[in-house]
């Protein structure tokens, strides 16, 4: 079954071509996409590391470095957002480019992509705002209104009930997608570099590298949850969330930490010993991409070390057995 890690310890996937930055995994676990150069994307089957193909961005007057990736929930297509403001979508089955979406301004720098649960809606966030696209018709559905800032990060609940975006130092804003109106605003003093949320949108995590913390927000009620401070005030580099809402994970300084978003308690500390540049959920596990290639990491403590006490955490390393200790 794809939703189980091959080990309860960090597991190197051993891909033939190490990814360079961005990662994305389909919701059904059948496809991993990773940027392998500024203009190419490698495709793998995560459970076996079997190569599924390569996607190449064709020449275009506005071509730029790939900055964001999104895989359809069923792995049928892959989308890439580029520094020049383009969004490309490929068919995975034959590797052909389906279409190029160019409503963003030239140089808009696409920083994030998201897909609806049925894969029929693709959202792209650039410095000039957010666009919603119909992936069947390759048409623009709506331009997000009600903001006047550059967007640095965004995330959408899979049911399309809300979309949250962050820009500059203003805070996190949440929109209702049906009415294209603002639902809630969270003023935060520190800049936010990444956002992540589970599929049902019950909570939202905002990552602040400067303050070494994660803010857990509740967009459906406009409430807030715990503020999670990273051990040793480490600067954060990546963020992801369990689609089922059971955990939130962040990376920095060679570590990947996994927390309970409801309580803020640390569950697992993976010490991989090398820089991690991106994270992606994979069933009950997560995939971490870094300088030495991707790892498949368990998001829960090893079975023999699980404990009902909330002040204990399982720690694992790239070598040697994990240990349990106080936070």
PDB file of C-alpha atoms in Angstrom:
ATOM      1  CA  UNK A   1       0.000   0.000   0.000  1.00  0.00           C
ATOM      2  CA  UNK A   2       1.425   3.369  -0.973  1.00  0.00           C
ATOM      3  CA  UNK A   3       0.459   5.129   2.238  1.00  0.00           C
ATOM      4  CA  UNK A   4       3.101   3.405   4.351  1.00  0.00           C
ATOM      5  CA  UNK A   5       6.784   4.250   4.595  1.00  0.00           C
ATOM      6  CA  UNK A   6       9.113   1.358   3.764  1.00  0.00           C
ATOM      7  CA  UNK A   7      10.686   1.871   7.188  1.00  0.00           C
ATOM      8  CA  UNK A   8       9.904   3.710  10.405  1.00  0.00           C
ATOM      9  CA  UNK A   9      13.270   5.471   9.999  1.00  0.00           C
ATOM     10  CA  UNK A  10      14.435   8.043   7.389  1.00  0.00           C
ATOM     11  CA  UNK A  11      14.714   6.267   4.036  1.00  0.00           C
ATOM     12  CA  UNK A  12      16.755   7.630   1.088  1.00  0.00           C
ATOM     13  CA  UNK A  13      14.725   7.283  -2.103  1.00  0.00           C
ATOM     14  CA  UNK A  14      17.839   6.966  -4.266  1.00  0.00           C
ATOM     15  CA  UNK A  15      16.530   8.831  -7.307  1.00  0.00           C
ATOM     16  CA  UNK A  16      18.687   8.664 -10.419  1.00  0.00           C
ATOM     17  CA  UNK A  17      18.700  12.475 -10.715  1.00  0.00           C
ATOM     18  CA  UNK A  18      18.613  14.401  -7.425  1.00  0.00           C
ATOM     19  CA  UNK A  19      15.978  17.154  -7.443  1.00  0.00           C
ATOM     20  CA  UNK A  20      16.983  20.796  -7.240  1.00  0.00           C
ATOM     21  CA  UNK A  21      14.468  22.462  -4.981  1.00  0.00           C
ATOM     22  CA  UNK A  22      10.736  22.202  -5.573  1.00  0.00           C
ATOM     23  CA  UNK A  23       8.850  18.974  -4.821  1.00  0.00           C
ATOM     24  CA  UNK A  24       5.209  17.975  -5.271  1.00  0.00           C
ATOM     25  CA  UNK A  25       3.412  14.682  -4.717  1.00  0.00           C
ATOM     26  CA  UNK A  26      -0.023  13.581  -5.904  1.00  0.00           C
ATOM     27  CA  UNK A  27      -2.680  13.063  -3.238  1.00  0.00           C
ATOM     28  CA  UNK A  28      -3.036   9.368  -4.172  1.00  0.00           C
ATOM     29  CA  UNK A  29       0.716   8.810  -3.740  1.00  0.00           C
ATOM     30  CA  UNK A  30       1.277   7.622  -7.295  1.00  0.00           C
ATOM     31  CA  UNK A  31       3.544  10.420  -8.553  1.00  0.00           C
ATOM     32  CA  UNK A  32       6.400  12.568  -7.266  1.00  0.00           C
ATOM     33  CA  UNK A  33       7.471  15.576  -9.337  1.00  0.00           C
ATOM     34  CA  UNK A  34      10.697  17.441  -8.634  1.00  0.00           C
ATOM     35  CA  UNK A  35      12.588  20.219 -10.356  1.00  0.00           C
ATOM     36  CA  UNK A  36      15.814  18.783 -11.789  1.00  0.00           C
ATOM     37  CA  UNK A  37      17.013  21.983 -13.512  1.00  0.00           C
ATOM     38  CA  UNK A  38      15.705  25.491 -14.180  1.00  0.00           C
ATOM     39  CA  UNK A  39      13.552  24.171 -17.047  1.00  0.00           C
ATOM     40  CA  UNK A  40      13.062  20.426 -16.404  1.00  0.00           C
ATOM     41  CA  UNK A  41      10.938  18.335 -14.033  1.00  0.00           C
ATOM     42  CA  UNK A  42      11.645  14.717 -13.137  1.00  0.00           C
ATOM     43  CA  UNK A  43       8.817  12.265 -12.452  1.00  0.00           C
ATOM     44  CA  UNK A  44       9.056   9.241 -10.142  1.00  0.00           C
ATOM     45  CA  UNK A  45       6.902   6.684  -8.407  1.00  0.00           C
ATOM     46  CA  UNK A  46       7.622   7.528  -4.730  1.00  0.00           C
ATOM     47  CA  UNK A  47       7.168   4.031  -3.301  1.00  0.00           C
ATOM     48  CA  UNK A  48       9.730   2.458  -5.654  1.00  0.00           C
ATOM     49  CA  UNK A  49      11.807   5.430  -6.946  1.00  0.00           C
ATOM     50  CA  UNK A  50      11.112   4.167 -10.493  1.00  0.00           C
ATOM     51  CA  UNK A  51      11.593   6.924 -13.085  1.00  0.00           C
ATOM     52  CA  UNK A  52       8.299   7.817 -14.795  1.00  0.00           C
ATOM     53  CA  UNK A  53       9.657  10.398 -17.222  1.00  0.00           C
ATOM     54  CA  UNK A  54      10.836  13.966 -17.612  1.00  0.00           C
ATOM     55  CA  UNK A  55       8.974  17.162 -18.526  1.00  0.00           C
ATOM     56  CA  UNK A  56      10.740  19.927 -20.438  1.00  0.00           C
ATOM     57  CA  UNK A  57       9.583  23.537 -20.637  1.00  0.00           C
ATOM     58  CA  UNK A  58       9.498  24.569 -24.308  1.00  0.00           C
ATOM     59  CA  UNK A  59      10.985  27.876 -25.424  1.00  0.00           C
ATOM     60  CA  UNK A  60       8.789  30.929 -24.838  1.00  0.00           C
ATOM     61  CA  UNK A  61       9.548  34.682 -24.902  1.00  0.00           C
ATOM     62  CA  UNK A  62       8.678  34.829 -21.175  1.00  0.00           C
ATOM     63  CA  UNK A  63      10.354  31.574 -20.112  1.00  0.00           C
ATOM     64  CA  UNK A  64      11.977  31.650 -16.695  1.00  0.00           C
ATOM     65  CA  UNK A  65      13.225  29.471 -13.879  1.00  0.00           C
ATOM     66  CA  UNK A  66      10.676  27.026 -12.425  1.00  0.00           C
ATOM     67  CA  UNK A  67       9.664  28.335  -8.988  1.00  0.00           C
ATOM     68  CA  UNK A  68       6.586  26.274  -8.017  1.00  0.00           C
ATOM     69  CA  UNK A  69       5.140  22.821  -8.732  1.00  0.00           C
ATOM     70  CA  UNK A  70       1.718  21.189  -8.360  1.00  0.00           C
ATOM     71  CA  UNK A  71       0.607  17.646  -9.192  1.00  0.00           C
ATOM     72  CA  UNK A  72      -3.028  16.736  -9.877  1.00  0.00           C
ATOM     73  CA  UNK A  73      -4.601  14.742  -7.022  1.00  0.00           C
ATOM     74  CA  UNK A  74      -4.703  11.651  -9.254  1.00  0.00           C
ATOM     75  CA  UNK A  75      -1.308  12.299 -10.874  1.00  0.00           C
ATOM     76  CA  UNK A  76      -2.803  12.992 -14.314  1.00  0.00           C
ATOM     77  CA  UNK A  77      -1.074  16.344 -14.853  1.00  0.00           C
ATOM     78  CA  UNK A  78       1.781  18.438 -13.509  1.00  0.00           C
ATOM     79  CA  UNK A  79       1.828  22.248 -13.375  1.00  0.00           C
ATOM     80  CA  UNK A  80       4.852  24.518 -13.039  1.00  0.00           C
ATOM     81  CA  UNK A  81       4.982  28.218 -12.186  1.00  0.00           C
ATOM     82  CA  UNK A  82       7.875  30.217 -13.595  1.00  0.00           C
ATOM     83  CA  UNK A  83       9.801  33.311 -12.631  1.00  0.00           C
ATOM     84  CA  UNK A  84       8.640  35.011 -15.835  1.00  0.00           C
ATOM     85  CA  UNK A  85       4.968  34.761 -14.838  1.00  0.00           C
ATOM     86  CA  UNK A  86       3.991  31.725 -16.929  1.00  0.00           C
ATOM     87  CA  UNK A  87       2.108  28.655 -15.685  1.00  0.00           C
ATOM     88  CA  UNK A  88       2.589  25.456 -17.713  1.00  0.00           C
ATOM     89  CA  UNK A  89       0.559  22.242 -17.494  1.00  0.00           C
ATOM     90  CA  UNK A  90       1.707  18.856 -18.867  1.00  0.00           C
ATOM     91  CA  UNK A  91      -0.029  15.515 -19.381  1.00  0.00           C
ATOM     92  CA  UNK A  92       1.842  12.904 -17.372  1.00  0.00           C
ATOM     93  CA  UNK A  93       0.756   9.962 -19.560  1.00  0.00           C
ATOM     94  CA  UNK A  94       2.652  11.123 -22.664  1.00  0.00           C
ATOM     95  CA  UNK A  95       4.742  14.034 -21.361  1.00  0.00           C
ATOM     96  CA  UNK A  96       3.158  16.569 -23.707  1.00  0.00           C
ATOM     97  CA  UNK A  97       2.592  20.166 -22.720  1.00  0.00           C
ATOM     98  CA  UNK A  98      -1.174  20.736 -22.550  1.00  0.00           C
ATOM     99  CA  UNK A  99      -1.164  24.526 -22.382  1.00  0.00           C
ATOM    100  CA  UNK A 100       0.622  27.657 -21.177  1.00  0.00           C
ATOM    101  CA  UNK A 101      -1.315  30.125 -19.005  1.00  0.00           C
ATOM    102  CA  UNK A 102      -0.098  33.705 -19.378  1.00  0.00           C
ATOM    103  CA  UNK A 103      -2.575  35.999 -17.611  1.00  0.00           C
ATOM    104  CA  UNK A 104      -0.009  36.938 -14.954  1.00  0.00           C
ATOM    105  CA  UNK A 105       2.114  39.964 -15.760  1.00  0.00           C
ATOM    106  CA  UNK A 106       5.556  39.428 -17.227  1.00  0.00           C
ATOM    107  CA  UNK A 107       8.041  38.943 -14.390  1.00  0.00           C
ATOM    108  CA  UNK A 108       5.236  38.248 -11.889  1.00  0.00           C
ATOM    109  CA  UNK A 109       7.292  35.376 -10.422  1.00  0.00           C
ATOM    110  CA  UNK A 110       4.876  32.522  -9.677  1.00  0.00           C
ATOM    111  CA  UNK A 111       5.640  31.566  -6.071  1.00  0.00           C
ATOM    112  CA  UNK A 112       2.907  28.984  -5.341  1.00  0.00           C
ATOM    113  CA  UNK A 113       0.398  26.670  -7.013  1.00  0.00           C
ATOM    114  CA  UNK A 114      -2.554  24.711  -5.594  1.00  0.00           C
ATOM    115  CA  UNK A 115      -5.211  22.367  -6.974  1.00  0.00           C
ATOM    116  CA  UNK A 116      -8.782  21.587  -5.987  1.00  0.00           C
ATOM    117  CA  UNK A 117      -9.660  18.091  -4.752  1.00  0.00           C
ATOM    118  CA  UNK A 118     -11.069  17.090  -8.169  1.00  0.00           C
ATOM    119  CA  UNK A 119      -8.122  18.585 -10.073  1.00  0.00           C
ATOM    120  CA  UNK A 120     -10.354  20.786 -12.216  1.00  0.00           C
ATOM    121  CA  UNK A 121      -9.222  24.057 -10.640  1.00  0.00           C
ATOM    122  CA  UNK A 122      -5.621  25.253 -10.508  1.00  0.00           C
ATOM    123  CA  UNK A 123      -4.652  28.363  -8.583  1.00  0.00           C
ATOM    124  CA  UNK A 124      -1.470  30.320  -9.196  1.00  0.00           C
ATOM    125  CA  UNK A 125       0.000  33.014  -6.958  1.00  0.00           C
ATOM    126  CA  UNK A 126       2.390  35.597  -8.339  1.00  0.00           C
ATOM    127  CA  UNK A 127       3.645  38.991  -7.289  1.00  0.00           C
ATOM    128  CA  UNK A 128       0.638  40.456  -9.119  1.00  0.00           C
ATOM    129  CA  UNK A 129      -2.023  38.405  -7.307  1.00  0.00           C
ATOM    130  CA  UNK A 130      -3.868  35.093  -7.603  1.00  0.00           C
ATOM    131  CA  UNK A 131      -5.570  33.514 -10.620  1.00  0.00           C
ATOM    132  CA  UNK A 132      -7.970  30.549 -10.684  1.00  0.00           C
ATOM    133  CA  UNK A 133      -7.861  28.407 -13.844  1.00  0.00           C
ATOM    134  CA  UNK A 134     -10.082  25.719 -15.309  1.00  0.00           C
ATOM    135  CA  UNK A 135      -7.714  22.835 -16.124  1.00  0.00           C
ATOM    136  CA  UNK A 136     -10.167  21.171 -18.524  1.00  0.00           C
ATOM    137  CA  UNK A 137     -10.727  24.246 -20.683  1.00  0.00           C
ATOM    138  CA  UNK A 138      -7.425  26.061 -19.992  1.00  0.00           C
ATOM    139  CA  UNK A 139      -9.395  29.210 -19.229  1.00  0.00           C
ATOM    140  CA  UNK A 140      -9.190  31.847 -16.525  1.00  0.00           C
ATOM    141  CA  UNK A 141     -11.999  31.526 -13.959  1.00  0.00           C
ATOM    142  CA  UNK A 142     -11.333  34.509 -11.704  1.00  0.00           C
ATOM    143  CA  UNK A 143      -8.732  37.035 -10.599  1.00  0.00           C
ATOM    144  CA  UNK A 144      -8.566  37.468  -6.837  1.00  0.00           C
ATOM    145  CA  UNK A 145      -9.577  40.952  -5.698  1.00  0.00           C
ATOM    146  CA  UNK A 146      -9.543  42.821  -2.393  1.00  0.00           C
ATOM    147  CA  UNK A 147      -5.806  43.130  -1.784  1.00  0.00           C
ATOM    148  CA  UNK A 148      -3.079  45.606  -2.701  1.00  0.00           C
ATOM    149  CA  UNK A 149       0.105  43.747  -1.802  1.00  0.00           C
ATOM    150  CA  UNK A 150       2.616  41.418  -3.395  1.00  0.00           C
ATOM    151  CA  UNK A 151       1.812  37.813  -2.533  1.00  0.00           C
ATOM    152  CA  UNK A 152       4.674  35.761  -1.155  1.00  0.00           C
ATOM    153  CA  UNK A 153       2.850  32.524  -0.312  1.00  0.00           C
ATOM    154  CA  UNK A 154      -0.614  31.043  -0.474  1.00  0.00           C
ATOM    155  CA  UNK A 155      -2.607  27.873   0.156  1.00  0.00           C
ATOM    156  CA  UNK A 156      -6.135  26.693  -0.689  1.00  0.00           C
ATOM    157  CA  UNK A 157      -8.424  24.285   1.122  1.00  0.00           C
ATOM    158  CA  UNK A 158      -9.143  21.332  -1.163  1.00  0.00           C
ATOM    159  CA  UNK A 159     -12.887  21.914  -1.038  1.00  0.00           C
ATOM    160  CA  UNK A 160     -12.244  25.432  -2.417  1.00  0.00           C
ATOM    161  CA  UNK A 161     -14.019  26.924   0.612  1.00  0.00           C
ATOM    162  CA  UNK A 162     -11.217  29.396   1.283  1.00  0.00           C
ATOM    163  CA  UNK A 163      -7.855  30.628   0.092  1.00  0.00           C
ATOM    164  CA  UNK A 164      -5.218  32.261   2.287  1.00  0.00           C
ATOM    165  CA  UNK A 165      -2.383  34.476   1.115  1.00  0.00           C
ATOM    166  CA  UNK A 166       0.394  36.456   2.720  1.00  0.00           C
ATOM    167  CA  UNK A 167       2.110  39.557   1.429  1.00  0.00           C
ATOM    168  CA  UNK A 168       4.891  41.720   2.803  1.00  0.00           C
ATOM    169  CA  UNK A 169       4.531  42.431   6.518  1.00  0.00           C
ATOM    170  CA  UNK A 170       0.762  42.857   6.485  1.00  0.00           C
ATOM    171  CA  UNK A 171      -0.256  39.435   7.748  1.00  0.00           C
ATOM    172  CA  UNK A 172      -2.294  36.501   6.458  1.00  0.00           C
ATOM    173  CA  UNK A 173      -5.551  37.225   4.623  1.00  0.00           C
ATOM    174  CA  UNK A 174      -8.246  34.607   4.023  1.00  0.00           C
ATOM    175  CA  UNK A 175     -10.743  34.835   1.147  1.00  0.00           C
ATOM    176  CA  UNK A 176     -14.014  33.095   0.430  1.00  0.00           C
ATOM    177  CA  UNK A 177     -13.511  31.765  -3.082  1.00  0.00           C
ATOM    178  CA  UNK A 178     -17.193  31.491  -3.999  1.00  0.00           C
ATOM    179  CA  UNK A 179     -17.908  35.163  -3.370  1.00  0.00           C
ATOM    180  CA  UNK A 180     -14.344  36.419  -3.985  1.00  0.00           C
ATOM    181  CA  UNK A 181     -14.501  38.392  -0.735  1.00  0.00           C
ATOM    182  CA  UNK A 182     -12.243  38.625   2.292  1.00  0.00           C
ATOM    183  CA  UNK A 183     -13.216  36.288   5.148  1.00  0.00           C
ATOM    184  CA  UNK A 184     -10.597  36.977   7.830  1.00  0.00           C
ATOM    185  CA  UNK A 185      -7.357  38.840   8.450  1.00  0.00           C
ATOM    186  CA  UNK A 186      -4.504  37.867  10.759  1.00  0.00           C
ATOM    187  CA  UNK A 187      -2.006  40.686  11.385  1.00  0.00           C
ATOM    188  CA  UNK A 188       1.426  39.168  12.033  1.00  0.00           C
ATOM    189  CA  UNK A 189       4.492  41.194  12.944  1.00  0.00           C
ATOM    190  CA  UNK A 190       6.987  38.951  11.195  1.00  0.00           C
ATOM    191  CA  UNK A 191       7.200  38.074   7.521  1.00  0.00           C
ATOM    192  CA  UNK A 192       5.734  34.740   6.441  1.00  0.00           C
ATOM    193  CA  UNK A 193       7.604  32.614   3.905  1.00  0.00           C
ATOM    194  CA  UNK A 194       5.214  29.665   3.533  1.00  0.00           C
ATOM    195  CA  UNK A 195       1.673  28.497   4.276  1.00  0.00           C
ATOM    196  CA  UNK A 196       0.281  24.957   4.596  1.00  0.00           C
ATOM    197  CA  UNK A 197      -3.115  23.458   5.448  1.00  0.00           C
ATOM    198  CA  UNK A 198      -4.909  20.086   5.540  1.00  0.00           C
ATOM    199  CA  UNK A 199      -7.478  19.209   2.918  1.00  0.00           C
ATOM    200  CA  UNK A 200     -10.545  20.121   4.970  1.00  0.00           C
ATOM    201  CA  UNK A 201      -9.151  23.552   5.832  1.00  0.00           C
ATOM    202  CA  UNK A 202      -9.789  23.243   9.564  1.00  0.00           C
ATOM    203  CA  UNK A 203      -6.448  24.912  10.338  1.00  0.00           C
ATOM    204  CA  UNK A 204      -3.701  26.826   8.580  1.00  0.00           C
ATOM    205  CA  UNK A 205       0.015  27.013   9.400  1.00  0.00           C
ATOM    206  CA  UNK A 206       2.024  30.166   8.671  1.00  0.00           C
ATOM    207  CA  UNK A 207       5.829  29.827   8.782  1.00  0.00           C
ATOM    208  CA  UNK A 208       8.003  32.755   9.861  1.00  0.00           C
ATOM    209  CA  UNK A 209      11.740  32.142   9.317  1.00  0.00           C
ATOM    210  CA  UNK A 210      12.730  35.367  11.104  1.00  0.00           C
ATOM    211  CA  UNK A 211      10.945  34.518  14.370  1.00  0.00           C
ATOM    212  CA  UNK A 212      11.700  30.770  14.049  1.00  0.00           C
ATOM    213  CA  UNK A 213       8.049  29.925  14.542  1.00  0.00           C
ATOM    214  CA  UNK A 214       4.832  28.514  13.101  1.00  0.00           C
ATOM    215  CA  UNK A 215       1.478  30.217  13.714  1.00  0.00           C
ATOM    216  CA  UNK A 216      -1.533  27.875  13.688  1.00  0.00           C
ATOM    217  CA  UNK A 217      -4.658  29.722  12.497  1.00  0.00           C
ATOM    218  CA  UNK A 218      -8.292  28.632  12.179  1.00  0.00           C
ATOM    219  CA  UNK A 219      -9.689  30.208   8.982  1.00  0.00           C
ATOM    220  CA  UNK A 220     -13.190  28.713   9.284  1.00  0.00           C
ATOM    221  CA  UNK A 221     -13.780  30.507  12.597  1.00  0.00           C
ATOM    222  CA  UNK A 222     -11.238  33.355  12.291  1.00  0.00           C
ATOM    223  CA  UNK A 223      -9.616  31.970  15.453  1.00  0.00           C
ATOM    224  CA  UNK A 224      -6.026  31.126  16.340  1.00  0.00           C
ATOM    225  CA  UNK A 225      -4.189  28.090  17.690  1.00  0.00           C
ATOM    226  CA  UNK A 226      -0.753  27.539  19.215  1.00  0.00           C
ATOM    227  CA  UNK A 227       2.408  29.382  18.217  1.00  0.00           C
ATOM    228  CA  UNK A 228       5.127  26.748  17.723  1.00  0.00           C
ATOM    229  CA  UNK A 229       8.733  27.799  18.324  1.00  0.00           C
ATOM    230  CA  UNK A 230      11.432  25.801  16.566  1.00  0.00           C
ATOM    231  CA  UNK A 231      14.149  24.196  18.755  1.00  0.00           C
ATOM    232  CA  UNK A 232      17.333  26.268  19.109  1.00  0.00           C
ATOM    233  CA  UNK A 233      15.707  29.146  17.197  1.00  0.00           C
ATOM    234  CA  UNK A 234      16.669  27.559  13.884  1.00  0.00           C
ATOM    235  CA  UNK A 235      15.872  29.443  10.682  1.00  0.00           C
ATOM    236  CA  UNK A 236      13.171  27.585   8.747  1.00  0.00           C
ATOM    237  CA  UNK A 237      13.383  26.686   5.056  1.00  0.00           C
ATOM    238  CA  UNK A 238      10.294  24.559   4.203  1.00  0.00           C
ATOM    239  CA  UNK A 239       6.785  23.743   5.425  1.00  0.00           C
ATOM    240  CA  UNK A 240       4.096  21.139   4.698  1.00  0.00           C
ATOM    241  CA  UNK A 241       0.956  19.679   6.270  1.00  0.00           C
ATOM    242  CA  UNK A 242      -0.709  16.288   6.458  1.00  0.00           C
ATOM    243  CA  UNK A 243      -3.745  16.276   4.103  1.00  0.00           C
ATOM    244  CA  UNK A 244      -5.666  14.572   6.923  1.00  0.00           C
ATOM    245  CA  UNK A 245      -4.772  17.295   9.434  1.00  0.00           C
ATOM    246  CA  UNK A 246      -2.849  15.093  11.883  1.00  0.00           C
ATOM    247  CA  UNK A 247       0.522  16.847  11.704  1.00  0.00           C
ATOM    248  CA  UNK A 248       2.445  19.858  10.408  1.00  0.00           C
ATOM    249  CA  UNK A 249       6.144  19.676   9.491  1.00  0.00           C
ATOM    250  CA  UNK A 250       8.912  22.215   8.916  1.00  0.00           C
ATOM    251  CA  UNK A 251      12.591  21.988   8.019  1.00  0.00           C
ATOM    252  CA  UNK A 252      15.729  23.921   8.861  1.00  0.00           C
ATOM    253  CA  UNK A 253      19.464  23.388   9.478  1.00  0.00           C
ATOM    254  CA  UNK A 254      19.346  19.735   8.450  1.00  0.00           C
ATOM    255  CA  UNK A 255      16.351  18.877  10.644  1.00  0.00           C
ATOM    256  CA  UNK A 256      12.738  18.056   9.851  1.00  0.00           C
ATOM    257  CA  UNK A 257      10.368  18.555  12.769  1.00  0.00           C
ATOM    258  CA  UNK A 258       6.822  17.193  12.985  1.00  0.00           C
ATOM    259  CA  UNK A 259       4.276  18.679  15.399  1.00  0.00           C
ATOM    260  CA  UNK A 260       0.712  18.095  16.524  1.00  0.00           C
ATOM    261  CA  UNK A 261      -1.072  21.236  15.185  1.00  0.00           C
ATOM    262  CA  UNK A 262      -3.800  21.038  17.825  1.00  0.00           C
ATOM    263  CA  UNK A 263      -1.466  21.105  20.833  1.00  0.00           C
ATOM    264  CA  UNK A 264       1.787  22.367  19.334  1.00  0.00           C
ATOM    265  CA  UNK A 265       3.706  19.434  20.818  1.00  0.00           C
ATOM    266  CA  UNK A 266       6.723  18.086  18.937  1.00  0.00           C
ATOM    267  CA  UNK A 267       6.228  14.501  17.713  1.00  0.00           C
ATOM    268  CA  UNK A 268       9.383  13.687  15.752  1.00  0.00           C
ATOM    269  CA  UNK A 269      12.776  15.323  15.168  1.00  0.00           C
ATOM    270  CA  UNK A 270      14.548  13.943  12.077  1.00  0.00           C
ATOM    271  CA  UNK A 271      18.227  14.952  11.991  1.00  0.00           C
ATOM    272  CA  UNK A 272      19.278  14.351   8.377  1.00  0.00           C
ATOM    273  CA  UNK A 273      22.552  16.247   8.551  1.00  0.00           C
ATOM    274  CA  UNK A 274      22.095  18.226   5.326  1.00  0.00           C
ATOM    275  CA  UNK A 275      20.057  21.192   4.155  1.00  0.00           C
ATOM    276  CA  UNK A 276      16.401  20.593   3.275  1.00  0.00           C
ATOM    277  CA  UNK A 277      14.900  22.876   0.632  1.00  0.00           C
ATOM    278  CA  UNK A 278      11.367  21.499   0.274  1.00  0.00           C
ATOM    279  CA  UNK A 279       8.837  19.138   1.871  1.00  0.00           C
ATOM    280  CA  UNK A 280       5.817  17.290   0.463  1.00  0.00           C
ATOM    281  CA  UNK A 281       3.224  15.077   2.209  1.00  0.00           C
ATOM    282  CA  UNK A 282       3.037  11.425   1.215  1.00  0.00           C
ATOM    283  CA  UNK A 283       0.206   9.617   2.990  1.00  0.00           C
ATOM    284  CA  UNK A 284       1.255   9.082   6.613  1.00  0.00           C
ATOM    285  CA  UNK A 285       4.812  10.080   5.704  1.00  0.00           C
ATOM    286  CA  UNK A 286       6.522  13.052   4.099  1.00  0.00           C
ATOM    287  CA  UNK A 287       9.194  13.524   1.468  1.00  0.00           C
ATOM    288  CA  UNK A 288      12.099  15.856   2.199  1.00  0.00           C
ATOM    289  CA  UNK A 289      14.257  17.121  -0.653  1.00  0.00           C
ATOM    290  CA  UNK A 290      17.738  18.459  -0.039  1.00  0.00           C
ATOM    291  CA  UNK A 291      21.390  18.592  -1.075  1.00  0.00           C
ATOM    292  CA  UNK A 292      21.786  14.806  -0.980  1.00  0.00           C
ATOM    293  CA  UNK A 293      18.503  13.943  -2.651  1.00  0.00           C
ATOM    294  CA  UNK A 294      15.058  13.149  -1.241  1.00  0.00           C
ATOM    295  CA  UNK A 295      14.221  11.140   1.882  1.00  0.00           C
ATOM    296  CA  UNK A 296      10.973   9.457   2.807  1.00  0.00           C
ATOM    297  CA  UNK A 297      10.324  10.247   6.478  1.00  0.00           C
ATOM    298  CA  UNK A 298       7.747   8.821   8.910  1.00  0.00           C
ATOM    299  CA  UNK A 299       5.563  11.565  10.367  1.00  0.00           C
ATOM    300  CA  UNK A 300       4.804   9.569  13.526  1.00  0.00           C
ATOM    301  CA  UNK A 301       7.217   8.257  16.199  1.00  0.00           C
ATOM    302  CA  UNK A 302       8.380   4.663  15.719  1.00  0.00           C
ATOM    303  CA  UNK A 303       5.860   2.250  17.188  1.00  0.00           C
ATOM    304  CA  UNK A 304       8.116   1.103  20.017  1.00  0.00           C
ATOM    305  CA  UNK A 305       8.709   4.712  21.090  1.00  0.00           C
ATOM    306  CA  UNK A 306       5.190   6.112  20.985  1.00  0.00           C
ATOM    307  CA  UNK A 307       4.028   7.392  24.329  1.00  0.00           C
ATOM    308  CA  UNK A 308       0.883   9.075  25.662  1.00  0.00           C
ATOM    309  CA  UNK A 309       3.030  11.706  27.353  1.00  0.00           C
ATOM    310  CA  UNK A 310       2.948  14.897  25.297  1.00  0.00           C
ATOM    311  CA  UNK A 311       6.374  16.134  26.479  1.00  0.00           C
ATOM    312  CA  UNK A 312       8.321  13.331  24.826  1.00  0.00           C
ATOM    313  CA  UNK A 313       9.587  13.229  21.268  1.00  0.00           C
ATOM    314  CA  UNK A 314      11.178  10.623  19.000  1.00  0.00           C
ATOM    315  CA  UNK A 315      14.425  11.713  17.399  1.00  0.00           C
ATOM    316  CA  UNK A 316      15.929  10.007  14.370  1.00  0.00           C
ATOM    317  CA  UNK A 317      19.125  10.503  12.451  1.00  0.00           C
ATOM    318  CA  UNK A 318      20.466   9.533   9.072  1.00  0.00           C
ATOM    319  CA  UNK A 319      22.666   7.009  10.882  1.00  0.00           C
ATOM    320  CA  UNK A 320      22.093   5.158  14.138  1.00  0.00           C
ATOM    321  CA  UNK A 321      18.859   4.305  15.964  1.00  0.00           C
ATOM    322  CA  UNK A 322      16.387   6.966  17.093  1.00  0.00           C
ATOM    323  CA  UNK A 323      16.198   7.986  20.685  1.00  0.00           C
ATOM    324  CA  UNK A 324      13.472   9.368  22.912  1.00  0.00           C
ATOM    325  CA  UNK A 325      14.072  12.391  25.079  1.00  0.00           C
ATOM    326  CA  UNK A 326      12.572  15.489  26.581  1.00  0.00           C
ATOM    327  CA  UNK A 327      11.713  18.360  24.296  1.00  0.00           C
TER     328      UNK A 327
END
